[in-house]
Amino acid sequence: MTKTHIWQGEWIDDATLESRIATLGQTVETTLANACPLEVILSALDGLSHDLATQGPAYRKLRAYADEAQVAEHDFEAGIAAIRDFTARPNVMQKLSRELGSLDPFNPSRISYAGTIFESWAPLGLLVHVTPSNVFAVAAMALVEGMLSGNLNLVKTSGSDTLFAQHFACVLGDCDPTGRVKDLMIVARISSRRDDLLKAIFQEADGVSAWGNEESINAVKAMVPSGTRFIDWGHKLSFAYLSAEKLGDDASLEAVAREVCLIEQQACSSPQVLYVETDDFELLRSVARRLADQLARISPEFPLASPSAQEQAEITTATQLVKLESCLGGAELITPADGSWRVFVEDKSGLRASPLYRSIWVKPLRRSEIVATLRPLRKYLQTVGLACDLASLAPLSDAFVRAGALRITQLGHMVGNNYVGEPHDGVYPLQRFTRRVTFDPGETCGTITHFAEIAPNPFALPAPRTPVMTKEDFLTYQPKREDEQLFFSSGGSSGDPKVSVFTYDDYQVQMRSAAEGLFAAGLDPTRDRCVNLFAAGHMYGGFLSFFSILEALQAPQIPSGLHANFEEIVDNIVRQKANVLIGAPSWLMEFFEAEKDALLAYGGIEKIFYGGEHFSEAQRKVLMETFGIKVIRSATYGSNDAGPMGFQCEHSKGAVFHLNTRLQILEILDPEEDRPVAEGESGRLVLTSRHRKAMKLDRYEIGDMGRWVPGPCACGRTSPRFELQGRCGDVFRPGATPFFNYNKFVNLLSEHLDYAGHVQIEYGHKVETKSGLLLKLDRNLGLDAKRVSDMLTEKYKELHYSTVENDTIHFEVKLVDPQDFVFVPRSGKIKHLIVRTDA
Amino acid sequence: MTLQVPEPTTLSAVQALCEVRDPYTRTPEVERLFIEAMRQNIAWHIENSDFYRQLAKQEGFTPDALMTMADLERVPFIHANFFKTHEIMSIPREQVALHLTSSGTTGQKSQMFFDAWSIGSGRRMVDFMHAHLGLVSSEPANYLLNSYEPLPDMALGTANTTMFLTKYAPPQRVTFALRSKGDGSHEFDPFGCVEALRSYAEEGLPVRIIGFPAFLYFTLQRYISLGYPKLTLHPESLVFVAGGWKGHANQEIKKADLYALIRDWLGIPDARIRSSFGSVEHSIPYIECAHHNLHAPIWSKVFVRDVKTLAVNDYAQAGFLQFVSPYITSVPAQGVLMGDLAKLHPGRSCGCGIETDYFEILGRAGTSTNKSCAAAAAELLK
């Protein structure tokens, strides 16, 4: 027996199909228990799209089959082009966004930061598609939509169909290296005589999506159990409407003539009737004649396709009937001698189907009659091509919608001209293929924002297999002009200005993700009143991004921004009863120091969320013990380059972060080689952004060092955790010496001398023959330079080695005034290292 | 009462033609009569129907254009569907003896009006054909009618025809396949049909099974699945298939296969199984000869026309079926273009002895794609 069915990647014959249908219920359960991640499906689709665009192996296989099945070349190429576009990643993502409002639709997520309600979409389960004969692209698209909505799909083709849909399922499965996508597709060619098989399939279906004429759809519906969602895509009628003010407009008639000739009117959006807003039959006839003139002129531009014998019979019958009608008056037939097009004029408003192939009715319809005339046929109405002026636009559109029309567009735009995410026949298909489900776990959920972050075996997306992207690559990346929507300057501690480009969509997705992180860190939008103290202007990202983050949280916000008028800021805080400060550690320490009395008097600051740099232990101690701050956590670990990368939960200590898995893929690589770092060791953080259209960040070396933190976190999140260990750039070498780390100096000063002030290192200069290392500290914080020097030399192993054991470094501790420290103007952050080029 | 045309003088040839008893011998005299009758018929309708007058004018056609049989293809034709949406009459309403609707599956029903002459002469043709084909018997027969149990006011053309067809053998018992439910609707009764066959077989009289093929097929299927033995009904039994598979088109089997089932399970000889073709719009029935071909009787001329150009096709070329017949006086349906696709064949190629052309039905013409919309729309046009 020949194998004409595809069952989850396997070709099978009729006998096998029958036996598998008998156990279909179990198959559904097993397949859906092992749900294929959406990302895997998107990758496979995008792979197929590229293949089709470049005539790769999938294209060639489909082409070979089409030749064997004698599919007309033109039809094949048109179908392939449609599939190629349909599966391209940007279009798929747009479709998900528009139809389901989310790129992560099946992940239950909070609907608000107040309360504990989560919602998500969920697949129906087994979705059966009954596709129309001989339009192979429809079966392909049904499979794609069915998978995007998370379902296991069974496409039932008719006995007379080719095996194109089966081959499509094969090549699409081949585009997925994980082998999971093929499990979502079954394509079975079942003749309508095998009602028994169909009924068995429908018994297990959670949804049935049926195409066809009314008769075939009713036949299917009769076999579907009640309670199973039935989604029908029946035949539709479309028409053009010429309002009274446009009766003289020949350009409108030309547009109608073109759409009548285009693809022989075979689209359900092709106009079959031209309605004219008039009462006067003579006027109707004159419009019809002018339309006929346009057809006479334009029809020859479109090569004539031959209708089948049956289609031709339909045309002849309709033409004859109009001719007979004209004997009774109130009708006219206008057709050329070669019969290549025909205009049927009839003085009755009733909507009628035309036999297509360039046949159009011209009928009268007053706007006051639109609803009464058309509403009885509302099941069949789809597109209205409307020509009217602005004053008529709203009332006519309203009338057509009330009559049942679904799509109102311009004449000339009825056919094709669809946009990604456009509703089809009045609905979003993806919403018809899914359910909307809700969850209310109550207090148990803590600050969890989506269920994927507490999944026991979280799905880890692999990083792309491309070379590591360096800062040089970042600087030279040229975004597409249409993606350049937001320009941020990077205020990195190393000082060089960079521009990081985002689309608004990139930005919004990132800010929403960062908001989730800030919520996890303990910002409570129902209680907290926050002061945004990051720097604004000069293309800085700090203030703006936190503005957006707080907005996403709907948290009350005092948008102060960073500036030197500390008194004003204190006044804002006190007046608005702020309890949360959000800003950069260096600036915050200065602020607290300078406004100590006022702030102590106020006593209302409870939480600090910081970004850009870190507080040392000593600094934390000051804030908590002196000022009574209860919570000090990172607001987000992120940068203008890569966006938000990590966040802290209420159990996070020091510089340990949870990864923003919705946004990023993280690798920690060996410092020298492109391989994962050895277990427990520190390495370079390399990030791949999942949502950055403007600049493709694949394996971007962010410039920070870190290590994985294994094991579960007490907060319950299973997302990966890592510990930051300073900038790669904080490591330096004064000369032919060991490496030193700026952070180590800071930590030692904090630990042994309780020093919480600024630290700055200069190196690169020579003192006699030795390499210079100058450590600058704040003179007003009770330090003694010699004590500092002695402590560091004793405690810092590499320093001891380079000064006491060997005499290679000239080490000097200098106590300076605060204004003698060098800051990065853009961010207010202190420059950690200054390279001196003087001798 | 003798059957008479509405106007004896102006329709004399129509009268004479329809009185010819031998349905299948087209002599030169018959041909002359046919042409004369067509001229008279057309003149009649031009006079009595505003619509037809206008049509003839539009087509530039006058009765004297008809001189020979070859001219018949110039008779203006009217598509059967036109009668679905228009009441076209050439007689005053008081003279309507019968008003029939067809059981159209698209939801649109033809409205055909018959005066006493038209319905009477049509029925008489059926009598002549039955007699000629040896289908008449004086021996009583038991009937299984695959049709609707009649209600007093039922206007369905098919039911009317079926009752009429019990006149060719006196009915002993009559069983209807589609029983009245008492509320105006009908339900197919397969158990009743099976029982009828069994008891008829026992009684031993000739059995006449008349009507829709679908119900006969379903009855046989039920008979077989109930495990009853094969029957050999009286050799004078007759199966007369009238009407199409219509709403049961998706279960239709080939005619040859149905006939084989009948021969096999009912023991009825092949020559006693006859299908017929008819429609409300052209109420002359066509009955299969002994070789199962639908020959045209002398009262009608059959053409097949190209689906695009409507030019007359050669033999064996598929196209629209068209009938030309002068018998009908109530409605100008003398040149009906049918919604069926067919092929025409020369009579001699059949071999049964009848020499008039016969036609082979290929199926309905046209697409059903928009039919539902069209049907819904048509309802609104009324």
Short mmCIF file of N, CA and C in Angstrom, two decimals, chain B residues 221-325:
data_model
loop_
_atom_site.label_atom_id
_atom_site.label_comp_id
_atom_site.label_asym_id
_atom_site.label_seq_id
_atom_site.Cartn_x
_atom_site.Cartn_y
_atom_site.Cartn_z
N GLN B 221 -29.60 -1.79 0.41
CA GLN B 221 -28.53 -1.90 1.40
C GLN B 221 -29.07 -2.42 2.72
N ARG B 222 -30.22 -1.91 3.09
CA ARG B 222 -30.83 -2.33 4.36
C ARG B 222 -31.24 -3.79 4.26
N TYR B 223 -31.81 -4.14 3.11
CA TYR B 223 -32.23 -5.55 2.89
C TYR B 223 -31.04 -6.48 3.06
N ILE B 224 -29.93 -6.10 2.43
CA ILE B 224 -28.73 -6.94 2.46
C ILE B 224 -28.17 -7.02 3.88
N SER B 225 -28.10 -5.87 4.55
CA SER B 225 -27.48 -5.91 5.88
C SER B 225 -28.35 -6.64 6.88
N LEU B 226 -29.66 -6.76 6.59
CA LEU B 226 -30.53 -7.52 7.51
C LEU B 226 -30.41 -9.03 7.27
N GLY B 227 -29.65 -9.38 6.25
CA GLY B 227 -29.34 -10.80 6.03
C GLY B 227 -30.42 -11.59 5.33
N TYR B 228 -31.31 -10.93 4.65
CA TYR B 228 -32.37 -11.67 3.95
C TYR B 228 -31.83 -12.30 2.66
N PRO B 229 -32.52 -13.35 2.21
CA PRO B 229 -32.03 -14.05 1.02
C PRO B 229 -32.35 -13.27 -0.26
N LYS B 230 -31.60 -13.63 -1.31
CA LYS B 230 -31.87 -12.99 -2.60
C LYS B 230 -33.25 -13.37 -3.09
N LEU B 231 -33.89 -12.40 -3.75
CA LEU B 231 -35.25 -12.63 -4.24
C LEU B 231 -35.26 -12.83 -5.75
N THR B 232 -36.27 -13.54 -6.22
CA THR B 232 -36.53 -13.55 -7.66
C THR B 232 -37.98 -13.12 -7.83
N LEU B 233 -38.14 -11.85 -8.14
CA LEU B 233 -39.49 -11.33 -8.29
C LEU B 233 -40.07 -11.77 -9.63
N HIS B 234 -41.37 -11.62 -9.76
CA HIS B 234 -42.09 -11.99 -10.99
C HIS B 234 -41.38 -11.40 -12.21
N PRO B 235 -41.23 -12.15 -13.28
CA PRO B 235 -40.51 -11.67 -14.45
C PRO B 235 -41.10 -10.43 -15.10
N GLU B 236 -42.37 -10.17 -14.83
CA GLU B 236 -42.98 -8.96 -15.38
C GLU B 236 -42.79 -7.75 -14.46
N SER B 237 -41.98 -7.95 -13.42
CA SER B 237 -41.71 -6.82 -12.54
C SER B 237 -40.96 -5.73 -13.29
N LEU B 238 -40.99 -4.54 -12.76
CA LEU B 238 -40.38 -3.41 -13.44
C LEU B 238 -39.77 -2.46 -12.43
N VAL B 239 -38.56 -2.03 -12.73
CA VAL B 239 -37.99 -0.94 -11.94
C VAL B 239 -37.93 0.28 -12.84
N PHE B 240 -38.57 1.32 -12.41
CA PHE B 240 -38.61 2.54 -13.21
C PHE B 240 -37.97 3.66 -12.38
N VAL B 241 -36.76 4.01 -12.74
CA VAL B 241 -36.03 5.02 -11.97
C VAL B 241 -36.37 6.40 -12.50
N ALA B 242 -36.92 7.21 -11.63
CA ALA B 242 -37.28 8.58 -12.04
C ALA B 242 -36.67 9.56 -11.04
N GLY B 243 -36.05 10.60 -11.53
CA GLY B 243 -35.43 11.59 -10.63
C GLY B 243 -33.97 11.25 -10.39
N GLY B 244 -33.24 12.19 -9.89
CA GLY B 244 -31.81 11.99 -9.67
C GLY B 244 -31.50 11.66 -8.22
N TRP B 245 -30.21 11.61 -7.90
CA TRP B 245 -29.76 11.33 -6.53
C TRP B 245 -29.88 12.56 -5.65
N LYS B 246 -29.95 13.72 -6.26
CA LYS B 246 -30.20 15.01 -5.61
C LYS B 246 -29.40 15.17 -4.33
N GLY B 247 -30.10 15.25 -3.22
CA GLY B 247 -29.43 15.54 -1.95
C GLY B 247 -28.53 14.43 -1.45
N HIS B 248 -28.59 13.28 -2.13
CA HIS B 248 -27.76 12.16 -1.69
C HIS B 248 -26.61 11.94 -2.66
N ALA B 249 -26.24 13.01 -3.34
CA ALA B 249 -25.23 12.91 -4.39
C ALA B 249 -23.93 12.31 -3.88
N ASN B 250 -23.58 12.53 -2.60
CA ASN B 250 -22.31 12.01 -2.12
C ASN B 250 -22.33 10.50 -1.90
N GLN B 251 -23.52 9.90 -2.05
CA GLN B 251 -23.55 8.44 -1.91
C GLN B 251 -23.90 7.76 -3.23
N GLU B 252 -23.96 8.58 -4.29
CA GLU B 252 -24.40 8.04 -5.57
C GLU B 252 -23.47 6.94 -6.07
N ILE B 253 -24.07 5.90 -6.60
CA ILE B 253 -23.25 4.86 -7.24
C ILE B 253 -23.59 4.86 -8.73
N LYS B 254 -22.72 4.22 -9.50
CA LYS B 254 -22.94 4.22 -10.94
C LYS B 254 -24.23 3.47 -11.28
N LYS B 255 -24.86 3.91 -12.37
CA LYS B 255 -26.11 3.28 -12.82
C LYS B 255 -25.89 1.78 -13.03
N ALA B 256 -24.79 1.44 -13.68
CA ALA B 256 -24.52 0.03 -13.97
C ALA B 256 -24.44 -0.78 -12.68
N ASP B 257 -23.85 -0.18 -11.64
CA ASP B 257 -23.73 -0.89 -10.36
C ASP B 257 -25.09 -1.05 -9.69
N LEU B 258 -25.92 -0.03 -9.81
CA LEU B 258 -27.26 -0.12 -9.21
C LEU B 258 -28.07 -1.20 -9.92
N TYR B 259 -27.96 -1.20 -11.24
CA TYR B 259 -28.71 -2.19 -12.02
C TYR B 259 -28.25 -3.61 -11.64
N ALA B 260 -26.95 -3.75 -11.47
CA ALA B 260 -26.41 -5.06 -11.11
C ALA B 260 -26.98 -5.51 -9.76
N LEU B 261 -27.06 -4.58 -8.82
CA LEU B 261 -27.63 -4.88 -7.50
C LEU B 261 -29.08 -5.34 -7.63
N ILE B 262 -29.81 -4.62 -8.49
CA ILE B 262 -31.23 -4.96 -8.67
C ILE B 262 -31.38 -6.36 -9.26
N ARG B 263 -30.57 -6.62 -10.29
CA ARG B 263 -30.66 -7.94 -10.94
C ARG B 263 -30.31 -9.02 -9.95
N ASP B 264 -29.27 -8.75 -9.21
CA ASP B 264 -28.72 -9.74 -8.29
C ASP B 264 -29.67 -10.03 -7.12
N TRP B 265 -30.20 -9.01 -6.49
CA TRP B 265 -30.96 -9.19 -5.25
C TRP B 265 -32.46 -9.27 -5.46
N LEU B 266 -32.95 -8.73 -6.57
CA LEU B 266 -34.39 -8.80 -6.78
C LEU B 266 -34.74 -9.72 -7.95
N GLY B 267 -33.72 -10.15 -8.69
CA GLY B 267 -33.97 -11.07 -9.79
C GLY B 267 -34.72 -10.45 -10.96
N ILE B 268 -34.72 -9.14 -11.03
CA ILE B 268 -35.45 -8.50 -12.13
C ILE B 268 -34.53 -8.46 -13.35
N PRO B 269 -35.03 -8.89 -14.51
CA PRO B 269 -34.19 -8.92 -15.71
C PRO B 269 -33.75 -7.51 -16.12
N ASP B 270 -32.61 -7.45 -16.76
CA ASP B 270 -32.01 -6.16 -17.15
C ASP B 270 -32.95 -5.30 -17.98
N ALA B 271 -33.68 -5.94 -18.92
CA ALA B 271 -34.55 -5.17 -19.81
C ALA B 271 -35.75 -4.59 -19.08
N ARG B 272 -35.97 -5.03 -17.86
CA ARG B 272 -37.10 -4.53 -17.09
C ARG B 272 -36.65 -3.47 -16.08
N ILE B 273 -35.41 -3.00 -16.25
CA ILE B 273 -34.94 -1.90 -15.40
C ILE B 273 -34.78 -0.69 -16.31
N ARG B 274 -35.52 0.33 -16.06
CA ARG B 274 -35.48 1.50 -16.93
C ARG B 274 -35.34 2.77 -16.08
N SER B 275 -34.37 3.61 -16.48
CA SER B 275 -34.33 4.94 -15.87
C SER B 275 -35.03 5.93 -16.77
N SER B 276 -35.37 7.05 -16.23
CA SER B 276 -35.99 8.08 -17.05
C SER B 276 -35.39 9.42 -16.69
N PHE B 277 -35.57 10.35 -17.55
CA PHE B 277 -35.08 11.70 -17.30
C PHE B 277 -36.24 12.66 -17.53
N GLY B 278 -36.38 13.60 -16.63
CA GLY B 278 -37.43 14.59 -16.85
C GLY B 278 -37.15 15.79 -16.00
N SER B 279 -37.80 16.88 -16.26
CA SER B 279 -37.68 18.04 -15.40
C SER B 279 -38.98 18.83 -15.48
N VAL B 280 -39.23 19.57 -14.47
CA VAL B 280 -40.46 20.35 -14.44
C VAL B 280 -40.48 21.36 -15.58
N GLU B 281 -39.31 21.91 -15.89
CA GLU B 281 -39.27 22.96 -16.92
C GLU B 281 -39.57 22.39 -18.32
N HIS B 282 -39.24 21.12 -18.49
CA HIS B 282 -39.55 20.49 -19.79
C HIS B 282 -40.21 19.18 -19.45
N SER B 283 -41.53 19.21 -19.37
CA SER B 283 -42.22 18.07 -18.75
C SER B 283 -42.46 16.87 -19.64
N ILE B 284 -41.67 16.71 -20.68
CA ILE B 284 -41.71 15.45 -21.45
C ILE B 284 -40.71 14.50 -20.79
N PRO B 285 -41.12 13.35 -20.34
CA PRO B 285 -40.15 12.41 -19.79
C PRO B 285 -39.44 11.64 -20.90
N TYR B 286 -38.24 11.24 -20.64
CA TYR B 286 -37.48 10.43 -21.57
C TYR B 286 -37.22 9.10 -20.88
N ILE B 287 -37.57 8.02 -21.54
CA ILE B 287 -37.50 6.70 -20.90
C ILE B 287 -36.44 5.86 -21.59
N GLU B 288 -35.65 5.15 -20.80
CA GLU B 288 -34.62 4.29 -21.37
C GLU B 288 -35.22 3.20 -22.24
N CYS B 289 -34.52 2.94 -23.33
CA CYS B 289 -34.90 1.81 -24.17
C CYS B 289 -34.36 0.54 -23.50
N ALA B 290 -34.53 -0.59 -24.20
CA ALA B 290 -34.08 -1.86 -23.61
C ALA B 290 -32.56 -1.87 -23.42
N HIS B 291 -31.86 -1.02 -24.16
CA HIS B 291 -30.40 -0.96 -23.99
C HIS B 291 -29.99 0.18 -23.05
N HIS B 292 -30.98 0.69 -22.34
CA HIS B 292 -30.72 1.73 -21.33
C HIS B 292 -30.24 3.04 -21.89
N ASN B 293 -30.75 3.43 -23.03
CA ASN B 293 -30.43 4.74 -23.58
C ASN B 293 -31.67 5.60 -23.68
N LEU B 294 -31.46 6.90 -23.50
CA LEU B 294 -32.59 7.84 -23.48
C LEU B 294 -32.78 8.41 -24.89
N HIS B 295 -33.63 7.76 -25.66
CA HIS B 295 -33.92 8.26 -27.01
C HIS B 295 -34.94 9.37 -26.94
N ALA B 296 -34.81 10.34 -27.82
CA ALA B 296 -35.81 11.41 -27.88
C ALA B 296 -37.04 10.87 -28.59
N PRO B 297 -38.23 11.17 -28.08
CA PRO B 297 -39.44 10.82 -28.84
C PRO B 297 -39.64 11.83 -29.95
N ILE B 298 -40.55 11.51 -30.84
CA ILE B 298 -40.72 12.39 -32.00
C ILE B 298 -41.28 13.75 -31.63
N TRP B 299 -41.81 13.89 -30.43
CA TRP B 299 -42.38 15.17 -30.04
C TRP B 299 -41.34 16.15 -29.55
N SER B 300 -40.08 15.72 -29.52
CA SER B 300 -39.05 16.67 -29.08
C SER B 300 -37.77 16.49 -29.88
N LYS B 301 -37.02 17.55 -30.00
CA LYS B 301 -35.73 17.50 -30.69
C LYS B 301 -34.69 17.89 -29.66
N VAL B 302 -33.64 17.10 -29.57
CA VAL B 302 -32.62 17.33 -28.54
C VAL B 302 -31.35 17.91 -29.16
N PHE B 303 -30.83 18.94 -28.56
CA PHE B 303 -29.53 19.48 -28.97
C PHE B 303 -28.58 19.49 -27.79
N VAL B 304 -27.30 19.51 -28.10
CA VAL B 304 -26.28 19.74 -27.07
C VAL B 304 -25.48 20.94 -27.52
N ARG B 305 -25.33 21.93 -26.64
CA ARG B 305 -24.69 23.19 -27.04
C ARG B 305 -23.40 23.45 -26.29
N ASP B 306 -22.44 24.00 -27.01
CA ASP B 306 -21.14 24.32 -26.43
C ASP B 306 -21.29 25.23 -25.21
N VAL B 307 -20.56 24.91 -24.14
CA VAL B 307 -20.75 25.66 -22.89
C VAL B 307 -20.32 27.11 -22.99
N LYS B 308 -19.48 27.44 -23.96
CA LYS B 308 -19.05 28.83 -24.08
C LYS B 308 -19.84 29.57 -25.17
N THR B 309 -19.88 28.99 -26.35
CA THR B 309 -20.45 29.72 -27.48
C THR B 309 -21.94 29.44 -27.68
N LEU B 310 -22.43 28.35 -27.07
CA LEU B 310 -23.81 27.90 -27.23
C LEU B 310 -24.13 27.45 -28.66
N ALA B 311 -23.07 27.28 -29.46
CA ALA B 311 -23.29 26.69 -30.80
C ALA B 311 -23.63 25.22 -30.62
N VAL B 312 -24.36 24.67 -31.59
CA VAL B 312 -24.75 23.26 -31.48
C VAL B 312 -23.52 22.38 -31.66
N ASN B 313 -23.35 21.44 -30.75
CA ASN B 313 -22.21 20.53 -30.81
C ASN B 313 -22.48 19.35 -31.73
N ASP B 314 -21.39 18.76 -32.17
CA ASP B 314 -21.51 17.49 -32.89
C ASP B 314 -21.89 16.39 -31.91
N TYR B 315 -22.20 15.24 -32.48
CA TYR B 315 -22.43 14.06 -31.64
C TYR B 315 -21.22 13.83 -30.75
N ALA B 316 -21.48 13.34 -29.57
CA ALA B 316 -20.45 12.92 -28.60
C ALA B 316 -19.60 14.07 -28.06
N GLN B 317 -20.03 15.30 -28.26
CA GLN B 317 -19.32 16.44 -27.67
C GLN B 317 -20.14 16.98 -26.51
N ALA B 318 -19.53 17.06 -25.32
CA ALA B 318 -20.28 17.47 -24.13
C ALA B 318 -20.69 18.94 -24.18
N GLY B 319 -21.86 19.23 -23.63
CA GLY B 319 -22.32 20.62 -23.59
C GLY B 319 -23.65 20.69 -22.87
N PHE B 320 -24.26 21.87 -22.89
CA PHE B 320 -25.59 22.03 -22.28
C PHE B 320 -26.62 21.20 -23.04
N LEU B 321 -27.50 20.56 -22.30
CA LEU B 321 -28.61 19.82 -22.90
C LEU B 321 -29.71 20.81 -23.25
N GLN B 322 -30.28 20.67 -24.44
CA GLN B 322 -31.38 21.58 -24.80
C GLN B 322 -32.49 20.79 -25.46
N PHE B 323 -33.72 21.12 -25.13
CA PHE B 323 -34.88 20.46 -25.72
C PHE B 323 -35.72 21.45 -26.51
N VAL B 324 -36.15 21.03 -27.68
CA VAL B 324 -37.08 21.85 -28.47
C VAL B 324 -38.34 21.02 -28.68
N SER B 325 -39.47 21.55 -28.21
CA SER B 325 -40.72 20.81 -28.39
C SER B 325 -41.89 21.77 -28.43
#
